[in-house]
Amino acid sequence: MDLSGISRLGVLDINHGGLLLAEQLSSLGFDAFAVDVYGTRSEVKTRVPVLRPDEVTTFDALAAPVHMPMISLLQRAGAEGKPVFTHHELTGFVLRQKGLLKNRAVEVTGTYGKTTACALLARMFPGDDVLLHTSRGLFFNGKLLEKLSITPAN
């Protein structure tokens, strides 16, 4: 993933990990901001600016969750030829930049069966350390570490 030439980066959807992702990108030196597409920002405490979509004036790129409808800000990015990354892509970028993703990573997406598919995949690597993040929680080698949201930023 090439983010060269990108400085100002907007991360959409503060309800599904966008806020944490914007904060992490800011810690890496990006001029990152979060975009509150659902109007919940009055409840938010953060280290990055949180804007409504209509308040976004300039940006080099955007990031949105894979389920995000094509709102006007995303349409604008397309019309201006600016890249739109997924939360998954930028989460991987952040993990690599921070040296936290040194081994293989498998991402399972879809509507149904993700937790089951991940559990089956984890059992296929019995000699390896496996970190598994599903709707049931965060597991390491079968042991529950923590209950987390399943958004990519977590």
Tab-separated table of N, CA, C and O in Angstrom, residues 5-129:
chain	number	residue	atom	x	y	z
A	5	GLY	N	2.828	10.879	-0.788
A	5	GLY	CA	2.103	12.028	-1.311
A	5	GLY	C	0.792	12.302	-0.603
A	5	GLY	O	0.098	13.260	-0.918
A	6	ILE	N	0.432	11.439	0.348
A	6	ILE	CA	-0.815	11.632	1.087
A	6	ILE	C	-0.477	12.174	2.472
A	6	ILE	O	0.306	11.576	3.208
A	7	SER	N	-1.057	13.311	2.790
A	7	SER	CA	-0.845	13.919	4.090
A	7	SER	C	-2.164	14.010	4.856
A	7	SER	O	-2.290	13.507	5.957
A	8	ARG	N	-3.155	14.645	4.240
A	8	ARG	CA	-4.453	14.867	4.896
A	8	ARG	C	-5.381	13.708	4.562
A	8	ARG	O	-5.772	13.510	3.422
A	9	LEU	N	-5.723	12.955	5.603
A	9	LEU	CA	-6.446	11.708	5.423
A	9	LEU	C	-7.683	11.681	6.303
A	9	LEU	O	-7.581	11.788	7.526
A	10	GLY	N	-8.848	11.559	5.693
A	10	GLY	CA	-10.111	11.496	6.423
A	10	GLY	C	-10.573	10.069	6.590
A	10	GLY	O	-10.570	9.292	5.630
A	11	VAL	N	-10.971	9.705	7.805
A	11	VAL	CA	-11.429	8.348	8.093
A	11	VAL	C	-12.906	8.416	8.463
A	11	VAL	O	-13.276	9.013	9.477
A	12	LEU	N	-13.738	7.815	7.642
A	12	LEU	CA	-15.179	7.853	7.842
A	12	LEU	C	-15.655	6.808	8.833
A	12	LEU	O	-15.064	5.731	8.927
A	13	ASP	N	-16.737	7.150	9.532
A	13	ASP	CA	-17.481	6.255	10.408
A	13	ASP	C	-16.821	6.074	11.773
A	13	ASP	O	-16.153	5.074	12.035
A	14	ILE	N	-17.068	7.027	12.666
A	14	ILE	CA	-16.486	6.958	14.011
A	14	ILE	C	-17.129	5.867	14.859
A	14	ILE	O	-16.583	5.486	15.885
A	15	ASN	N	-18.273	5.344	14.437
A	15	ASN	CA	-18.953	4.297	15.204
A	15	ASN	C	-18.370	2.911	14.961
A	15	ASN	O	-18.630	1.997	15.712
A	16	HIS	N	-17.623	2.736	13.890
A	16	HIS	CA	-17.111	1.414	13.538
A	16	HIS	C	-15.593	1.432	13.384
A	16	HIS	O	-15.052	0.931	12.405
A	17	GLY	N	-14.900	2.033	14.337
A	17	GLY	CA	-13.448	1.977	14.374
A	17	GLY	C	-12.731	3.124	13.690
A	17	GLY	O	-11.511	3.222	13.765
A	18	GLY	N	-13.453	4.001	13.014
A	18	GLY	CA	-12.818	5.092	12.287
A	18	GLY	C	-12.079	6.074	13.182
A	18	GLY	O	-11.037	6.597	12.811
A	19	LEU	N	-12.603	6.292	14.366
A	19	LEU	CA	-11.970	7.229	15.285
A	19	LEU	C	-10.609	6.704	15.743
A	19	LEU	O	-9.600	7.418	15.693
A	20	LEU	N	-10.562	5.463	16.156
A	20	LEU	CA	-9.298	4.847	16.574
A	20	LEU	C	-8.305	4.825	15.416
A	20	LEU	O	-7.126	5.121	15.586
A	21	LEU	N	-8.783	4.498	14.231
A	21	LEU	CA	-7.911	4.453	13.060
A	21	LEU	C	-7.352	5.838	12.748
A	21	LEU	O	-6.159	5.987	12.468
A	22	ALA	N	-8.174	6.878	12.831
A	22	ALA	CA	-7.699	8.249	12.598
A	22	ALA	C	-6.650	8.633	13.639
A	22	ALA	O	-5.638	9.263	13.315
A	23	GLU	N	-6.865	8.261	14.895
A	23	GLU	CA	-5.884	8.567	15.941
A	23	GLU	C	-4.559	7.858	15.675
A	23	GLU	O	-3.488	8.440	15.856
A	24	GLN	N	-4.614	6.617	15.250
A	24	GLN	CA	-3.393	5.867	14.959
A	24	GLN	C	-2.654	6.469	13.763
A	24	GLN	O	-1.423	6.560	13.773
A	25	LEU	N	-3.388	6.876	12.737
A	25	LEU	CA	-2.752	7.510	11.573
A	25	LEU	C	-2.120	8.839	11.967
A	25	LEU	O	-1.037	9.184	11.507
A	26	SER	N	-2.773	9.573	12.849
A	26	SER	CA	-2.220	10.830	13.347
A	26	SER	C	-0.908	10.576	14.090
A	26	SER	O	0.065	11.318	13.929
A	27	SER	N	-0.866	9.492	14.876
A	27	SER	CA	0.361	9.171	15.618
A	27	SER	C	1.514	8.800	14.687
A	27	SER	O	2.671	8.858	15.088
A	28	LEU	N	1.187	8.439	13.442
A	28	LEU	CA	2.209	8.132	12.445
A	28	LEU	C	2.609	9.365	11.632
A	28	LEU	O	3.399	9.259	10.704
A	29	GLY	N	2.042	10.523	11.962
A	29	GLY	CA	2.427	11.762	11.299
A	29	GLY	C	1.475	12.260	10.229
A	29	GLY	O	1.733	13.292	9.608
A	30	PHE	N	0.372	11.561	9.991
A	30	PHE	CA	-0.602	12.027	9.009
A	30	PHE	C	-1.471	13.127	9.618
A	30	PHE	O	-1.719	13.140	10.820
A	31	ASP	N	-1.928	14.030	8.793
A	31	ASP	CA	-2.905	15.033	9.195
A	31	ASP	C	-4.274	14.357	9.078
A	31	ASP	O	-5.008	14.561	8.117
A	32	ALA	N	-4.569	13.504	10.045
A	32	ALA	CA	-5.764	12.662	9.993
A	32	ALA	C	-6.918	13.311	10.740
A	32	ALA	O	-6.732	13.994	11.744
A	33	PHE	N	-8.105	13.066	10.226
A	33	PHE	CA	-9.327	13.522	10.889
A	33	PHE	C	-10.384	12.437	10.718
A	33	PHE	O	-10.311	11.606	9.810
A	34	ALA	N	-11.352	12.426	11.616
A	34	ALA	CA	-12.446	11.459	11.560
A	34	ALA	C	-13.681	12.155	11.007
A	34	ALA	O	-13.874	13.356	11.201
A	35	VAL	N	-14.502	11.392	10.314
A	35	VAL	CA	-15.739	11.923	9.749
A	35	VAL	C	-16.915	11.192	10.384
A	35	VAL	O	-17.026	9.974	10.294
A	36	ASP	N	-17.773	11.967	11.043
A	36	ASP	CA	-18.940	11.426	11.740
A	36	ASP	C	-20.117	11.371	10.773
A	36	ASP	O	-20.832	12.353	10.607
A	37	VAL	N	-20.309	10.237	10.156
A	37	VAL	CA	-21.375	10.117	9.154
A	37	VAL	C	-22.746	9.867	9.779
A	37	VAL	O	-23.757	9.977	9.084
A	38	TYR	N	-22.804	9.558	11.090
A	38	TYR	CA	-24.079	9.255	11.747
A	38	TYR	C	-24.514	10.311	12.761
A	38	TYR	O	-25.493	10.121	13.474
A	39	GLY	N	-23.762	11.403	12.887
A	39	GLY	CA	-24.164	12.489	13.766
A	39	GLY	C	-24.044	12.193	15.255
A	39	GLY	O	-24.873	12.639	16.040
A	40	THR	N	-22.991	11.487	15.663
A	40	THR	CA	-22.825	11.130	17.077
A	40	THR	C	-21.642	11.831	17.734
A	40	THR	O	-21.282	11.510	18.846
A	41	ARG	N	-21.049	12.811	17.059
A	41	ARG	CA	-19.787	13.372	17.551
A	41	ARG	C	-19.888	14.117	18.862
A	41	ARG	O	-18.893	14.298	19.537
A	42	SER	N	-21.051	14.554	19.282
A	42	SER	CA	-21.156	15.269	20.559
A	42	SER	C	-20.762	14.364	21.731
A	42	SER	O	-20.422	14.842	22.793
A	43	GLU	N	-20.798	13.055	21.520
A	43	GLU	CA	-20.482	12.094	22.571
A	43	GLU	C	-19.020	11.655	22.537
A	43	GLU	O	-18.611	10.800	23.298
A	44	VAL	N	-18.201	12.252	21.671
A	44	VAL	CA	-16.870	11.727	21.392
A	44	VAL	C	-15.772	12.580	22.012
A	44	VAL	O	-15.787	13.801	21.894
A	45	LYS	N	-14.820	11.921	22.665
A	45	LYS	CA	-13.596	12.577	23.141
A	45	LYS	C	-12.444	11.958	22.366
A	45	LYS	O	-12.303	10.740	22.331
A	46	THR	N	-11.617	12.802	21.745
A	46	THR	CA	-10.586	12.275	20.860
A	46	THR	C	-9.429	13.244	20.716
A	46	THR	O	-9.532	14.410	21.094
A	47	ARG	N	-8.344	12.736	20.125
A	47	ARG	CA	-7.156	13.550	19.865
A	47	ARG	C	-7.111	14.067	18.433
A	47	ARG	O	-6.144	14.711	18.049
A	48	VAL	N	-8.111	13.742	17.627
A	48	VAL	CA	-8.142	14.207	16.234
A	48	VAL	C	-9.441	14.969	15.994
A	48	VAL	O	-10.433	14.753	16.691
A	49	PRO	N	-9.429	15.863	15.007
A	49	PRO	CA	-10.685	16.563	14.691
A	49	PRO	C	-11.754	15.584	14.211
A	49	PRO	O	-11.454	14.617	13.513
A	50	VAL	N	-12.985	15.836	14.607
A	50	VAL	CA	-14.126	15.046	14.145
A	50	VAL	C	-15.055	15.994	13.397
A	50	VAL	O	-15.549	16.966	13.966
A	51	LEU	N	-15.263	15.723	12.116
A	51	LEU	CA	-16.048	16.593	11.249
A	51	LEU	C	-17.284	15.878	10.717
A	51	LEU	O	-17.273	14.660	10.559
A	52	ARG	N	-18.319	16.654	10.423
A	52	ARG	CA	-19.443	16.121	9.660
A	52	ARG	C	-19.006	16.058	8.197
A	52	ARG	O	-18.115	16.810	7.788
A	53	PRO	N	-19.618	15.223	7.385
A	53	PRO	CA	-19.217	15.147	5.974
A	53	PRO	C	-19.247	16.496	5.253
A	53	PRO	O	-18.356	16.798	4.459
A	54	ASP	N	-20.224	17.333	5.572
A	54	ASP	CA	-20.329	18.633	4.896
A	54	ASP	C	-19.288	19.645	5.391
A	54	ASP	O	-19.135	20.718	4.803
A	55	GLU	N	-18.568	19.331	6.468
A	55	GLU	CA	-17.521	20.215	6.981
A	55	GLU	C	-16.145	19.897	6.399
A	55	GLU	O	-15.195	20.638	6.619
A	56	VAL	N	-16.027	18.795	5.665
A	56	VAL	CA	-14.740	18.390	5.101
A	56	VAL	C	-14.453	19.254	3.887
A	56	VAL	O	-15.209	19.254	2.914
A	57	THR	N	-13.365	20.018	3.961
A	57	THR	CA	-13.014	20.892	2.837
A	57	THR	C	-11.902	20.301	1.985
A	57	THR	O	-12.044	20.187	0.778
A	58	THR	N	-10.800	19.923	2.601
A	58	THR	CA	-9.680	19.393	1.825
A	58	THR	C	-9.247	18.043	2.376
A	58	THR	O	-9.339	17.787	3.576
A	59	PHE	N	-8.775	17.195	1.482
A	59	PHE	CA	-8.235	15.898	1.857
A	59	PHE	C	-7.454	15.345	0.677
A	59	PHE	O	-7.705	15.702	-0.470
A	60	ASP	N	-6.485	14.491	0.998
A	60	ASP	CA	-5.721	13.802	-0.046
A	60	ASP	C	-6.281	12.410	-0.319
A	60	ASP	O	-6.117	11.870	-1.404
A	61	ALA	N	-6.893	11.821	0.699
A	61	ALA	CA	-7.461	10.479	0.576
A	61	ALA	C	-8.487	10.286	1.688
A	61	ALA	O	-8.488	11.015	2.679
A	62	LEU	N	-9.346	9.294	1.492
A	62	LEU	CA	-10.335	8.919	2.499
A	62	LEU	C	-10.213	7.434	2.799
A	62	LEU	O	-9.662	6.674	1.998
A	63	ALA	N	-10.754	7.051	3.945
A	63	ALA	CA	-10.873	5.640	4.300
A	63	ALA	C	-12.291	5.418	4.789
A	63	ALA	O	-12.846	6.251	5.505
A	64	ALA	N	-12.866	4.296	4.391
A	64	ALA	CA	-14.237	3.981	4.781
A	64	ALA	C	-14.363	2.487	5.023
A	64	ALA	O	-13.648	1.692	4.413
A	65	PRO	N	-15.283	2.102	5.924
A	65	PRO	CA	-15.505	0.668	6.104
A	65	PRO	C	-16.138	0.078	4.840
A	65	PRO	O	-16.759	0.801	4.057
A	66	VAL	N	-15.973	-1.211	4.663
A	66	VAL	CA	-16.461	-1.844	3.437
A	66	VAL	C	-17.978	-1.755	3.298
A	66	VAL	O	-18.491	-1.807	2.183
A	67	HIS	N	-18.704	-1.591	4.389
A	67	HIS	CA	-20.160	-1.533	4.327
A	67	HIS	C	-20.705	-0.123	4.093
A	67	HIS	O	-21.916	0.054	3.993
A	68	MET	N	-19.827	0.876	4.005
A	68	MET	CA	-20.267	2.270	3.911
A	68	MET	C	-21.014	2.527	2.594
A	68	MET	O	-20.490	2.251	1.525
A	69	PRO	N	-22.226	3.068	2.685
A	69	PRO	CA	-22.924	3.447	1.448
A	69	PRO	C	-22.160	4.567	0.734
A	69	PRO	O	-21.343	5.266	1.339
A	70	MET	N	-22.426	4.763	-0.523
A	70	MET	CA	-21.731	5.762	-1.338
A	70	MET	C	-22.284	7.158	-1.006
A	70	MET	O	-23.072	7.733	-1.746
A	71	ILE	N	-21.842	7.713	0.128
A	71	ILE	CA	-22.296	9.046	0.528
A	71	ILE	C	-21.612	10.085	-0.362
A	71	ILE	O	-20.652	9.791	-1.072
A	72	SER	N	-22.085	11.318	-0.293
A	72	SER	CA	-21.596	12.371	-1.190
A	72	SER	C	-20.091	12.613	-1.055
A	72	SER	O	-19.415	12.915	-2.038
A	73	LEU	N	-19.534	12.467	0.138
A	73	LEU	CA	-18.100	12.680	0.327
A	73	LEU	C	-17.285	11.621	-0.434
A	73	LEU	O	-16.258	11.931	-1.042
A	74	LEU	N	-17.755	10.385	-0.430
A	74	LEU	CA	-17.081	9.339	-1.203
A	74	LEU	C	-17.235	9.588	-2.700
A	74	LEU	O	-16.302	9.374	-3.479
A	75	GLN	N	-18.391	10.056	-3.110
A	75	GLN	CA	-18.602	10.413	-4.524
A	75	GLN	C	-17.661	11.537	-4.928
A	75	GLN	O	-17.091	11.518	-6.015
A	76	ARG	N	-17.500	12.502	-4.039
A	76	ARG	CA	-16.593	13.618	-4.309
A	76	ARG	C	-15.152	13.135	-4.483
A	76	ARG	O	-14.444	13.582	-5.387
A	77	ALA	N	-14.713	12.218	-3.629
A	77	ALA	CA	-13.360	11.674	-3.755
A	77	ALA	C	-13.184	11.028	-5.123
A	77	ALA	O	-12.155	11.227	-5.785
A	78	GLY	N	-14.166	10.257	-5.553
A	78	GLY	CA	-14.097	9.626	-6.866
A	78	GLY	C	-14.035	10.642	-7.988
A	78	GLY	O	-13.234	10.515	-8.922
A	79	ALA	N	-14.858	11.676	-7.896
A	79	ALA	CA	-14.892	12.718	-8.931
A	79	ALA	C	-13.572	13.483	-8.989
A	79	ALA	O	-13.149	13.917	-10.065
A	80	GLU	N	-12.906	13.632	-7.836
A	80	GLU	CA	-11.633	14.357	-7.786
A	80	GLU	C	-10.429	13.434	-8.002
A	80	GLU	O	-9.286	13.881	-7.951
A	81	GLY	N	-10.692	12.148	-8.226
A	81	GLY	CA	-9.608	11.193	-8.464
A	81	GLY	C	-8.749	10.912	-7.238
A	81	GLY	O	-7.579	10.555	-7.362
A	82	LYS	N	-9.340	11.071	-6.064
A	82	LYS	CA	-8.590	10.835	-4.820
A	82	LYS	C	-8.864	9.422	-4.328
A	82	LYS	O	-9.989	8.920	-4.430
A	83	PRO	N	-7.837	8.771	-3.797
A	83	PRO	CA	-8.017	7.378	-3.381
A	83	PRO	C	-8.927	7.240	-2.167
A	83	PRO	O	-8.969	8.111	-1.298
A	84	VAL	N	-9.651	6.134	-2.161
A	84	VAL	CA	-10.469	5.745	-1.013
A	84	VAL	C	-10.007	4.352	-0.600
A	84	VAL	O	-10.098	3.408	-1.378
A	85	PHE	N	-9.477	4.249	0.602
A	85	PHE	CA	-8.996	2.994	1.142
A	85	PHE	C	-10.055	2.398	2.059
A	85	PHE	O	-10.907	3.113	2.576
A	86	THR	N	-9.975	1.107	2.286
A	86	THR	CA	-10.868	0.497	3.267
A	86	THR	C	-10.223	0.595	4.648
A	86	THR	O	-9.012	0.766	4.770
A	87	HIS	N	-11.041	0.479	5.672
A	87	HIS	CA	-10.503	0.424	7.037
A	87	HIS	C	-9.544	-0.752	7.162
A	87	HIS	O	-8.523	-0.655	7.840
A	88	HIS	N	-9.859	-1.859	6.496
A	88	HIS	CA	-8.997	-3.039	6.554
A	88	HIS	C	-7.603	-2.718	6.016
A	88	HIS	O	-6.596	-3.082	6.621
A	89	GLU	N	-7.557	-2.049	4.877
A	89	GLU	CA	-6.260	-1.722	4.268
A	89	GLU	C	-5.429	-0.827	5.183
A	89	GLU	O	-4.233	-1.060	5.382
A	90	LEU	N	-6.063	0.205	5.738
A	90	LEU	CA	-5.311	1.134	6.588
A	90	LEU	C	-4.949	0.516	7.937
A	90	LEU	O	-3.912	0.851	8.510
A	91	THR	N	-5.772	-0.391	8.445
A	91	THR	CA	-5.412	-1.090	9.677
A	91	THR	C	-4.153	-1.911	9.449
A	91	THR	O	-3.223	-1.892	10.269
A	92	GLY	N	-4.089	-2.624	8.330
A	92	GLY	CA	-2.882	-3.373	7.987
A	92	GLY	C	-1.680	-2.461	7.848
A	92	GLY	O	-0.579	-2.781	8.315
A	93	PHE	N	-1.870	-1.306	7.226
A	93	PHE	CA	-0.789	-0.326	7.066
A	93	PHE	C	-0.269	0.121	8.431
A	93	PHE	O	0.940	0.154	8.673
A	94	VAL	N	-1.182	0.480	9.332
A	94	VAL	CA	-0.786	0.938	10.671
A	94	VAL	C	-0.025	-0.170	11.403
A	94	VAL	O	1.035	0.083	11.998
A	95	LEU	N	-0.537	-1.382	11.350
A	95	LEU	CA	0.132	-2.496	12.033
A	95	LEU	C	1.536	-2.719	11.486
A	95	LEU	O	2.476	-2.958	12.244
A	96	ARG	N	1.688	-2.630	10.176
A	96	ARG	CA	3.027	-2.812	9.576
A	96	ARG	C	3.962	-1.662	9.961
A	96	ARG	O	5.126	-1.896	10.277
A	97	GLN	N	3.462	-0.439	9.925
A	97	GLN	CA	4.283	0.722	10.273
A	97	GLN	C	4.760	0.654	11.717
A	97	GLN	O	5.852	1.100	12.035
A	98	LYS	N	3.938	0.116	12.588
A	98	LYS	CA	4.291	0.027	14.007
A	98	LYS	C	5.043	-1.265	14.329
A	98	LYS	O	5.353	-1.520	15.484
A	99	GLY	N	5.313	-2.074	13.300
A	99	GLY	CA	6.059	-3.308	13.501
A	99	GLY	C	5.271	-4.395	14.206
A	99	GLY	O	5.842	-5.304	14.796
A	100	LEU	N	3.955	-4.320	14.141
A	100	LEU	CA	3.118	-5.287	14.852
A	100	LEU	C	2.627	-6.430	13.973
A	100	LEU	O	2.048	-7.387	14.475
A	101	LEU	N	2.832	-6.314	12.668
A	101	LEU	CA	2.366	-7.367	11.763
A	101	LEU	C	3.573	-7.915	11.023
A	101	LEU	O	3.924	-7.464	9.947
A	102	LYS	N	4.216	-8.875	11.652
A	102	LYS	CA	5.439	-9.440	11.085
A	102	LYS	C	5.202	-10.814	10.492
A	102	LYS	O	6.049	-11.344	9.803
A	103	ASN	N	4.078	-11.414	10.793
A	103	ASN	CA	3.792	-12.760	10.337
A	103	ASN	C	2.626	-12.756	9.351
A	103	ASN	O	2.130	-11.704	8.964
A	104	ARG	N	2.184	-13.932	9.009
A	104	ARG	CA	1.055	-14.062	8.092
A	104	ARG	C	-0.202	-13.486	8.717
A	104	ARG	O	-0.414	-13.572	9.928
A	105	ALA	N	-1.064	-12.950	7.866
A	105	ALA	CA	-2.366	-12.471	8.315
A	105	ALA	C	-3.404	-12.948	7.314
A	105	ALA	O	-3.187	-12.890	6.112
A	106	VAL	N	-4.512	-13.441	7.825
A	106	VAL	CA	-5.622	-13.877	6.991
A	106	VAL	C	-6.841	-13.087	7.436
A	106	VAL	O	-7.152	-13.034	8.632
A	107	GLU	N	-7.519	-12.481	6.501
A	107	GLU	CA	-8.729	-11.732	6.820
A	107	GLU	C	-9.910	-12.417	6.158
A	107	GLU	O	-9.874	-12.718	4.967
A	108	VAL	N	-10.942	-12.675	6.935
A	108	VAL	CA	-12.147	-13.328	6.428
A	108	VAL	C	-13.280	-12.315	6.506
A	108	VAL	O	-13.565	-11.786	7.584
A	109	THR	N	-13.904	-12.037	5.364
A	109	THR	CA	-15.010	-11.087	5.337
A	109	THR	C	-16.229	-11.762	4.721
A	109	THR	O	-16.134	-12.821	4.118
A	110	GLY	N	-17.363	-11.131	4.868
A	110	GLY	CA	-18.590	-11.668	4.295
A	110	GLY	C	-19.754	-11.433	5.225
A	110	GLY	O	-19.633	-10.724	6.225
A	111	THR	N	-20.874	-12.024	4.905
A	111	THR	CA	-22.085	-11.805	5.674
A	111	THR	C	-22.297	-12.874	6.736
A	111	THR	O	-22.627	-12.579	7.869
A	112	TYR	N	-22.083	-14.122	6.380
A	112	TYR	CA	-22.340	-15.223	7.310
A	112	TYR	C	-21.129	-16.157	7.395
A	112	TYR	O	-20.411	-16.334	6.431
A	113	GLY	N	-20.927	-16.750	8.558
A	113	GLY	CA	-19.965	-17.822	8.717
A	113	GLY	C	-18.528	-17.411	8.976
A	113	GLY	O	-17.634	-18.259	8.970
A	114	LYS	N	-18.274	-16.145	9.224
A	114	LYS	CA	-16.893	-15.692	9.425
A	114	LYS	C	-16.259	-16.301	10.677
A	114	LYS	O	-15.128	-16.779	10.624
A	115	THR	N	-16.981	-16.311	11.783
A	115	THR	CA	-16.423	-16.857	13.021
A	115	THR	C	-16.123	-18.341	12.863
A	115	THR	O	-15.061	-18.826	13.269
A	116	THR	N	-17.034	-19.068	12.255
A	116	THR	CA	-16.818	-20.497	12.022
A	116	THR	C	-15.634	-20.729	11.099
A	116	THR	O	-14.767	-21.576	11.369
A	117	ALA	N	-15.556	-19.967	10.018
A	117	ALA	CA	-14.438	-20.111	9.078
A	117	ALA	C	-13.111	-19.810	9.767
A	117	ALA	O	-12.122	-20.528	9.571
A	118	CYS	N	-13.082	-18.780	10.601
A	118	CYS	CA	-11.842	-18.431	11.308
A	118	CYS	C	-11.445	-19.514	12.295
A	118	CYS	O	-10.261	-19.847	12.422
A	119	ALA	N	-12.411	-20.064	13.009
A	119	ALA	CA	-12.111	-21.134	13.962
A	119	ALA	C	-11.537	-22.346	13.230
A	119	ALA	O	-10.581	-22.972	13.704
A	120	LEU	N	-12.091	-22.676	12.078
A	120	LEU	CA	-11.568	-23.795	11.286
A	120	LEU	C	-10.159	-23.502	10.795
A	120	LEU	O	-9.277	-24.371	10.865
A	121	LEU	N	-9.926	-22.295	10.300
A	121	LEU	CA	-8.585	-21.925	9.840
A	121	LEU	C	-7.572	-22.011	10.978
A	121	LEU	O	-6.457	-22.501	10.795
A	122	ALA	N	-7.947	-21.529	12.140
A	122	ALA	CA	-7.033	-21.549	13.292
A	122	ALA	C	-6.630	-22.979	13.640
A	122	ALA	O	-5.479	-23.238	13.991
A	123	ARG	N	-7.556	-23.910	13.528
A	123	ARG	CA	-7.256	-25.316	13.847
A	123	ARG	C	-6.358	-25.963	12.805
A	123	ARG	O	-5.762	-26.998	13.056
A	124	MET	N	-6.242	-25.351	11.628
A	124	MET	CA	-5.380	-25.892	10.569
A	124	MET	C	-3.913	-25.574	10.794
A	124	MET	O	-3.053	-26.050	10.064
A	125	PHE	N	-3.604	-24.747	11.806
A	125	PHE	CA	-2.230	-24.353	12.113
A	125	PHE	C	-1.901	-24.724	13.560
A	125	PHE	O	-1.568	-23.860	14.374
A	126	PRO	N	-1.951	-26.018	13.899
A	126	PRO	CA	-1.789	-26.417	15.301
A	126	PRO	C	-0.404	-26.131	15.883
A	126	PRO	O	-0.277	-25.939	17.078
A	127	GLY	N	0.632	-26.056	15.061
A	127	GLY	CA	1.975	-25.805	15.588
A	127	GLY	C	2.344	-24.339	15.632
A	127	GLY	O	3.394	-23.967	16.140
A	128	ASP	N	1.464	-23.483	15.110
A	128	ASP	CA	1.744	-22.049	15.046
A	128	ASP	C	0.966	-21.297	16.123
A	128	ASP	O	-0.088	-21.737	16.564
A	129	ASP	N	1.502	-20.163	16.537
A	129	ASP	CA	0.732	-19.267	17.392
A	129	ASP	C	-0.328	-18.600	16.530
A	129	ASP	O	-0.030	-18.090	15.444
